Short mmCIF file of C-alpha atoms and ligand atoms in Angstrom, two decimals:
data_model
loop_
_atom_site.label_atom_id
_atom_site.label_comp_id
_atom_site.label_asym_id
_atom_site.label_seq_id
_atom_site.Cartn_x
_atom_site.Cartn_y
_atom_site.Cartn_z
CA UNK A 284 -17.77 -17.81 -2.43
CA UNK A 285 -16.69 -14.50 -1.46
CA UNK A 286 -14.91 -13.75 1.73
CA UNK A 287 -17.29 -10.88 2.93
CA UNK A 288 -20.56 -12.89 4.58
CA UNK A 289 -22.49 -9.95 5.07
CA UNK A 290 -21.93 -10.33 9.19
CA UNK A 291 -20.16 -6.31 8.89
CA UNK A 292 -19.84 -3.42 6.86
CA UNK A 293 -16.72 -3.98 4.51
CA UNK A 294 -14.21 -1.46 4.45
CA UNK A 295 -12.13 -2.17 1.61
CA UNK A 296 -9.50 0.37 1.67
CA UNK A 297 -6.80 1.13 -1.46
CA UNK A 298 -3.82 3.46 -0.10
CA UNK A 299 -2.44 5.18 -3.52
CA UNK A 300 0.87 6.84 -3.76
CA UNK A 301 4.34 7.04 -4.45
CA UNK A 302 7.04 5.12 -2.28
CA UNK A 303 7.62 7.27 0.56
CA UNK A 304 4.28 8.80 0.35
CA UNK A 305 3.30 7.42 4.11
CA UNK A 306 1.15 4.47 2.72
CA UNK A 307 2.62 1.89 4.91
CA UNK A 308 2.19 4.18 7.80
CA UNK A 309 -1.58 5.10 7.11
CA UNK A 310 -2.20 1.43 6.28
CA UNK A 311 -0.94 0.16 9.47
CA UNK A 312 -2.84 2.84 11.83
CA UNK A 313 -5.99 2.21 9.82
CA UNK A 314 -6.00 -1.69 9.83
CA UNK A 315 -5.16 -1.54 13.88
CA UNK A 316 -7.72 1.37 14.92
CA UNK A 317 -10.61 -0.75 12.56
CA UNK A 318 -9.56 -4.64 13.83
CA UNK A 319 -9.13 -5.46 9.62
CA UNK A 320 -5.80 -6.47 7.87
CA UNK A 321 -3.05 -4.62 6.52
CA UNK A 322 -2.09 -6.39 3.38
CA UNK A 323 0.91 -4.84 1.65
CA UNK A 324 2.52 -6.55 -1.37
CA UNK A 325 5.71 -4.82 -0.82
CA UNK A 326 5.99 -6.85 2.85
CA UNK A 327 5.43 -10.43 1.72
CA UNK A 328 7.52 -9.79 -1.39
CA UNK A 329 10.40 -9.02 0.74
CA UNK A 330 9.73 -12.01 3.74
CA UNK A 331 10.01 -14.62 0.37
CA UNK A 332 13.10 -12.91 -0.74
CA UNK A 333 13.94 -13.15 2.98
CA UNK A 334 12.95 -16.53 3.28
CA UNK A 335 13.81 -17.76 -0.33
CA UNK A 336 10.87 -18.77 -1.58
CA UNK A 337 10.26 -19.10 -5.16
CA UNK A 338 8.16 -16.30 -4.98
CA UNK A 339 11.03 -14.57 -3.31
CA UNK A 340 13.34 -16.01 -5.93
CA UNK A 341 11.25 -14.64 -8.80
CA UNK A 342 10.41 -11.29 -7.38
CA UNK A 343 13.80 -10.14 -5.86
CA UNK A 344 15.73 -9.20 -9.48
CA UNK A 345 12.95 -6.48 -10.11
CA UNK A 346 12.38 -5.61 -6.71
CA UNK A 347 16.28 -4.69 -6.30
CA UNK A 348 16.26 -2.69 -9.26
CA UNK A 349 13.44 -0.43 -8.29
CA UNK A 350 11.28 -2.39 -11.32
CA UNK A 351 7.85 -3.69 -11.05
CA UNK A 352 7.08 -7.77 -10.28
CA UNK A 353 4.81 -8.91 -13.27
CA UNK A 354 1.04 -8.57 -12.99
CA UNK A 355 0.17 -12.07 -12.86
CA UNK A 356 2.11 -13.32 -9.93
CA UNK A 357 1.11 -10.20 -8.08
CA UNK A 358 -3.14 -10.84 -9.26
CA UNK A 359 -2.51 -14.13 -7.78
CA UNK A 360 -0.75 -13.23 -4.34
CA UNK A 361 -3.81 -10.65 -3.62
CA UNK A 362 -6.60 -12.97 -5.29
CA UNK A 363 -5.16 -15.86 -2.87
CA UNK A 364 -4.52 -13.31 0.42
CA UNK A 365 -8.31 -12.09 -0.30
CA UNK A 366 -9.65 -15.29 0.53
CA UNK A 367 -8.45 -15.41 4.01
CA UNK A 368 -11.71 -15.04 6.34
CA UNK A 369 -9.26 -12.20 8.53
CA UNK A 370 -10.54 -10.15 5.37
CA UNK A 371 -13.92 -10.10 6.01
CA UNK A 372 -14.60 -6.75 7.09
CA UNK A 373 -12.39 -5.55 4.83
CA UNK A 374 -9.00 -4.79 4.09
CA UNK A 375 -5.99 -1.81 3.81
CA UNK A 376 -4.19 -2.37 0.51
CA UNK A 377 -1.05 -1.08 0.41
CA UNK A 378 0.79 -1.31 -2.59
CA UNK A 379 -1.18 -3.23 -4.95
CA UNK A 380 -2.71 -2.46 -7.21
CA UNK A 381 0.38 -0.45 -8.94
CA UNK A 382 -0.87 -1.17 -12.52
CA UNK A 383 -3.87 -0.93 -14.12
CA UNK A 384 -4.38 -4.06 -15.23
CA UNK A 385 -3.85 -4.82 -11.80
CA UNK A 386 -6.58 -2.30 -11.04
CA UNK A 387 -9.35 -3.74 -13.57
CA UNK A 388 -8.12 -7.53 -12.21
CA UNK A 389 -8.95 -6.23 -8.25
CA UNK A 390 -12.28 -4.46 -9.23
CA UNK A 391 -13.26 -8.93 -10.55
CA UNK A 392 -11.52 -10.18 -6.76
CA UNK A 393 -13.84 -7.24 -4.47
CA UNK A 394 -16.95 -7.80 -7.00
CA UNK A 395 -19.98 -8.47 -4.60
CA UNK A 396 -17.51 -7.81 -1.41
CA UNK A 397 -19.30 -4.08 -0.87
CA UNK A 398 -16.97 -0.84 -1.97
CA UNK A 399 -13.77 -0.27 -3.03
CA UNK A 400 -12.95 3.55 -1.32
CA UNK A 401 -9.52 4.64 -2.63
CA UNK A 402 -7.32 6.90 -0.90
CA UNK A 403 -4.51 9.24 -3.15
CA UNK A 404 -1.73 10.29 -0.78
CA UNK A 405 -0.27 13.15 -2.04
CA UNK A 406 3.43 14.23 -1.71
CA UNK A 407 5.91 16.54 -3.50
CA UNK A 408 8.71 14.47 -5.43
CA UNK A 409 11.67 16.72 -3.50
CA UNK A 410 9.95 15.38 -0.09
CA UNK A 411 9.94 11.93 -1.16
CA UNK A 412 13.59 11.79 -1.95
CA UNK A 413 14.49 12.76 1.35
CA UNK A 414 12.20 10.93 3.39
CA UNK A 415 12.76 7.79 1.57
CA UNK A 416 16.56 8.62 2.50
CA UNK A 417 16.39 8.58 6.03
CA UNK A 418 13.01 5.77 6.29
CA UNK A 419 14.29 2.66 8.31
CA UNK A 420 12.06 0.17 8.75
CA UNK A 421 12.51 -3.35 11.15
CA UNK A 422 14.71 -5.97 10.09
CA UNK A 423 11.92 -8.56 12.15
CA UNK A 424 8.04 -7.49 11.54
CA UNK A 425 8.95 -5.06 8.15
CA UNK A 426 7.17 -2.24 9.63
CA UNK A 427 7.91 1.18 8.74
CA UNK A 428 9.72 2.84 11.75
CA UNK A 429 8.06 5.94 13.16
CA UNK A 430 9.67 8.79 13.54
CA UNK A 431 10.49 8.84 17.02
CA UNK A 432 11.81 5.22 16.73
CA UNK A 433 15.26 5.41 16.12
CA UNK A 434 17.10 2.44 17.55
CA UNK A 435 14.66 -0.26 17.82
CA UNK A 436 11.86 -1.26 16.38
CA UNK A 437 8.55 0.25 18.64
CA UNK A 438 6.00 -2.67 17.93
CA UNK A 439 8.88 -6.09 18.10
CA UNK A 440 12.23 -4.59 19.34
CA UNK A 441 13.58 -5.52 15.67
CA UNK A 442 16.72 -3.66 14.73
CA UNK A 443 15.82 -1.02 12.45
CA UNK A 444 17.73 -1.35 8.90
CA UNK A 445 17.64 0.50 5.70
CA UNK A 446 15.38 -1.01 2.92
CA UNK A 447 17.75 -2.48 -0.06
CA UNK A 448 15.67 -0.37 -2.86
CA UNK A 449 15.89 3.22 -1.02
CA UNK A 450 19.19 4.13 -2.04
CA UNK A 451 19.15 6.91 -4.16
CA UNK A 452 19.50 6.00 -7.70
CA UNK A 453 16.97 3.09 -7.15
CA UNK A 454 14.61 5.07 -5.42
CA UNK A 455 14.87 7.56 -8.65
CA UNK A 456 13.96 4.75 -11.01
CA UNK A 457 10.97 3.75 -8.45
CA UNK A 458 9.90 7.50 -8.44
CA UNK A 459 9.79 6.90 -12.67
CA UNK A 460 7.93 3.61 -12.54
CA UNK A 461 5.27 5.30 -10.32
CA UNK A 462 4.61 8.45 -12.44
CA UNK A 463 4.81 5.83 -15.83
CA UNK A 464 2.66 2.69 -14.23
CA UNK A 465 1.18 3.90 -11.17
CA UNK A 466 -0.09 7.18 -11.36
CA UNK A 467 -2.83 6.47 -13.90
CA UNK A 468 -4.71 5.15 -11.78
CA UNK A 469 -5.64 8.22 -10.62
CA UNK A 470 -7.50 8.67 -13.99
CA UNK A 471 -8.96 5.09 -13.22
CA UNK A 472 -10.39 6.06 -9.48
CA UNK A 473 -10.78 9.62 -9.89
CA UNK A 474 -13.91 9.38 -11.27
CA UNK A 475 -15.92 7.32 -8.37
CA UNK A 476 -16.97 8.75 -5.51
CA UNK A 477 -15.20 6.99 -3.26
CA UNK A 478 -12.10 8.24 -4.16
CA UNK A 479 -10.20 10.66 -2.12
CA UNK A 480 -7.36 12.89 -1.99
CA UNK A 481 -4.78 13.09 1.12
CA UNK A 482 -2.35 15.88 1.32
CA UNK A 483 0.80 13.47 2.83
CA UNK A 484 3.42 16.45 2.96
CA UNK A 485 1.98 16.40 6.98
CA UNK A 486 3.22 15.08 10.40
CA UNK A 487 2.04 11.45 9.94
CA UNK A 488 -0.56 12.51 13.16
CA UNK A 489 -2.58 14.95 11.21
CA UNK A 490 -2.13 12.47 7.84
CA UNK A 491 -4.02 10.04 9.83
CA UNK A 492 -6.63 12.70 10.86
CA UNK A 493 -7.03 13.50 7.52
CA UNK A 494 -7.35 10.30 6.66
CA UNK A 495 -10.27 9.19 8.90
CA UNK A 496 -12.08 12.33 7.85
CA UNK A 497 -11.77 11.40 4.23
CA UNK A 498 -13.25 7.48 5.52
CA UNK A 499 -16.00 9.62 7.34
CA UNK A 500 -16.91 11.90 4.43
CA UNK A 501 -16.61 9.11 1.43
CA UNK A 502 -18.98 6.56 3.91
CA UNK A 503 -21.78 9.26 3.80
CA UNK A 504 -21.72 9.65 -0.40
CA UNK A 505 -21.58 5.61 -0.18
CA UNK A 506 -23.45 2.64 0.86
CA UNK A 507 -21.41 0.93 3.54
P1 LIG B 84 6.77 -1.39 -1.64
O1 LIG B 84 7.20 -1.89 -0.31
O2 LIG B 84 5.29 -1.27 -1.78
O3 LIG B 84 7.49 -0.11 -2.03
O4 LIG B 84 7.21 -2.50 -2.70
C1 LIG B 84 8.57 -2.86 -2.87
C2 LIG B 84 8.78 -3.47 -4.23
O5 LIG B 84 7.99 -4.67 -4.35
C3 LIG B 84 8.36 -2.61 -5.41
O6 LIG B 84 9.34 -1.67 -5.78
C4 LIG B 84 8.11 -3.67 -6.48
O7 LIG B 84 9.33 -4.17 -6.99
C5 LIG B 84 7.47 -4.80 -5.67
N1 LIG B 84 6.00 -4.66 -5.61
C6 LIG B 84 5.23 -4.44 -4.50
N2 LIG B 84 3.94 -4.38 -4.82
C7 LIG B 84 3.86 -4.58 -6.16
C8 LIG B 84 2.78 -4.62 -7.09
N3 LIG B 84 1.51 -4.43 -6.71
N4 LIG B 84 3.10 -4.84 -8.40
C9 LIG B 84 4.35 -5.05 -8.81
N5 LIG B 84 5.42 -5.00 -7.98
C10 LIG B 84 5.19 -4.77 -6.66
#
C-alpha cells in the first residue's frame, strides 16, 4: 500500500546539487516550516558508520573516499524509509537519488504517492571548494551548522566537527563523481514541469526565499 492515504496534499520534494551546494540546509528549513521529513542518505549513512552497523560497515570505504555507495543498498534504504507513515505528506530528499538508476528506481517507490517536484541548486565549483572547507556540521544530530553557529551546535548543543570527506582532495573527487553520476539527472528532470532551478551562490536566507517561490510557482503548473 502506499504511504500517502490521500488525507493531504503530498509534497514530495528532491533537493539536487553538488556537495556544498546548501541542500542539507534547504532540506532542513523546508521539512520544519511544512511539518514533513527531512530524509538525507548522507545522515543515516554516517550514524551506521557511527554506530557500526553493517550498513555502516559496508558504506564507510566509499563514503571516506569521496566514492558513491552502490545503488542497491541505497534503493533499499529510501524504498524502506518511504514506508514510514511520518512520510505521508511528503518528503525533502536530500541526497538520493545521486544516480540515475537511482532516479528511474524512485520514480517506481513515489508511483501513485502524487508529484515528484525537483529542485536544482545551483553553485559555482570555486564556491563549493571553499564553503565545503570551512562547513562544520554537529558531532550529535549531523546537522549542517549555520553560519552564525560557530561553537556549538544551534538546534542540540552538539560540538561542531569537520565532516571526514570535506578535506580537500576528497572533496575534489566528490566534486568529479557529481559532474560524472549526478549531474545527469538534470537531463532526466529537466524536462517535467516540476523541475526547478535555484541559484545557491546566495545568503542561505534569500536561498530559502527562492526556494519557496520556486514550491509556489511549480504547485500552480501542477496538480497538488
Ligand atoms: P552527503 O552527506 O549527501 O554528501 O553524502 C555523503 C556520502 O554518502 C557520499 O559522498 C556518498 O559516499 C554517500 N551517499 C549519500 N547518499 C548517497 C546516494 N544516494 N548514493 C550513493 N552514495 C550516497
Amino acid at each position: 500500500m502506499s504511504a500517502h492515504d490521500g488525507a493531504c496534499p503530498a509534497l514530495n520534494v528532491i533537493m539536487l546539487g553538488p556537495p556544498g551546494a546548501g541542500k542539507g540546509t534547504q532540506a532542513e528549513r523546508l521539512a520544519r516550516a511544512r511539518g514533513i521529513p527531512k530524509i538525507s542518505t548522507g545522515d543515516i549513512l554516517r550514524d551506521a558508520v557511527q554506530t557500526g552497523t553493517k550498513l555502516g560497515v559496508l558504506a564507510r570505504k566509499a563514503m571516506e573516499a569521496g566514492n558513491l555507495v552502490g545503488d542497491d543498498l541505497m534503493i533499499g534504504i529510501v524504498e524502506e524509509r518511504l514506508v514510514r507513515t511520518d512520510t505521508r505528506c511528503g518528503f525533502v530528499l536530500d541526497g538520493f537519488p545521486r544516480t540515475v538508476v537511482q532516479a528511474i528506481e524512485l520514480d517506481r517507490i513515489v508511483d501513485g504517492r502524487g508529484p515528484l517536484l525537483v529542485l536544482q541548486i545551483v553553485v559555482p565549483e570555486d564556491v563549493l571548494v571553499r564553503r565545503l572547507a570551512t562547513r562544520r556540521i554537529c558531532s550529535k544530530c549531523g546537522v549542517n551548522a549555520e553560519p552564525d553557529h560557530t561553537d556549538a551546535c544551534g538546534k542540540c548543543g552538539g560540538a561542531l566537527v569537520t565532516r571526514v570527506d570535506d578535506s580537500l582532495d576528497i572533496v575534489r573527487e566528490r566534486l568529479k563523481v557529481y559532474l560524472r553520476q549526478t549531474e545527469p539527472l538534470v537531463d532526466y528532470y529537466s524536462p517535467r514541469s516540476s523541475f526547478r532551478s535555484i541559484d545557491g551562490n546566495q545568503v542561505p536566507d534569500i536561498v530559502t526565499g527562492a526556494v519557496a517561490e520556486a514550491l509556489e510557482t511549480v504547485s500552480r503548473k501542477v496538480v497538488l
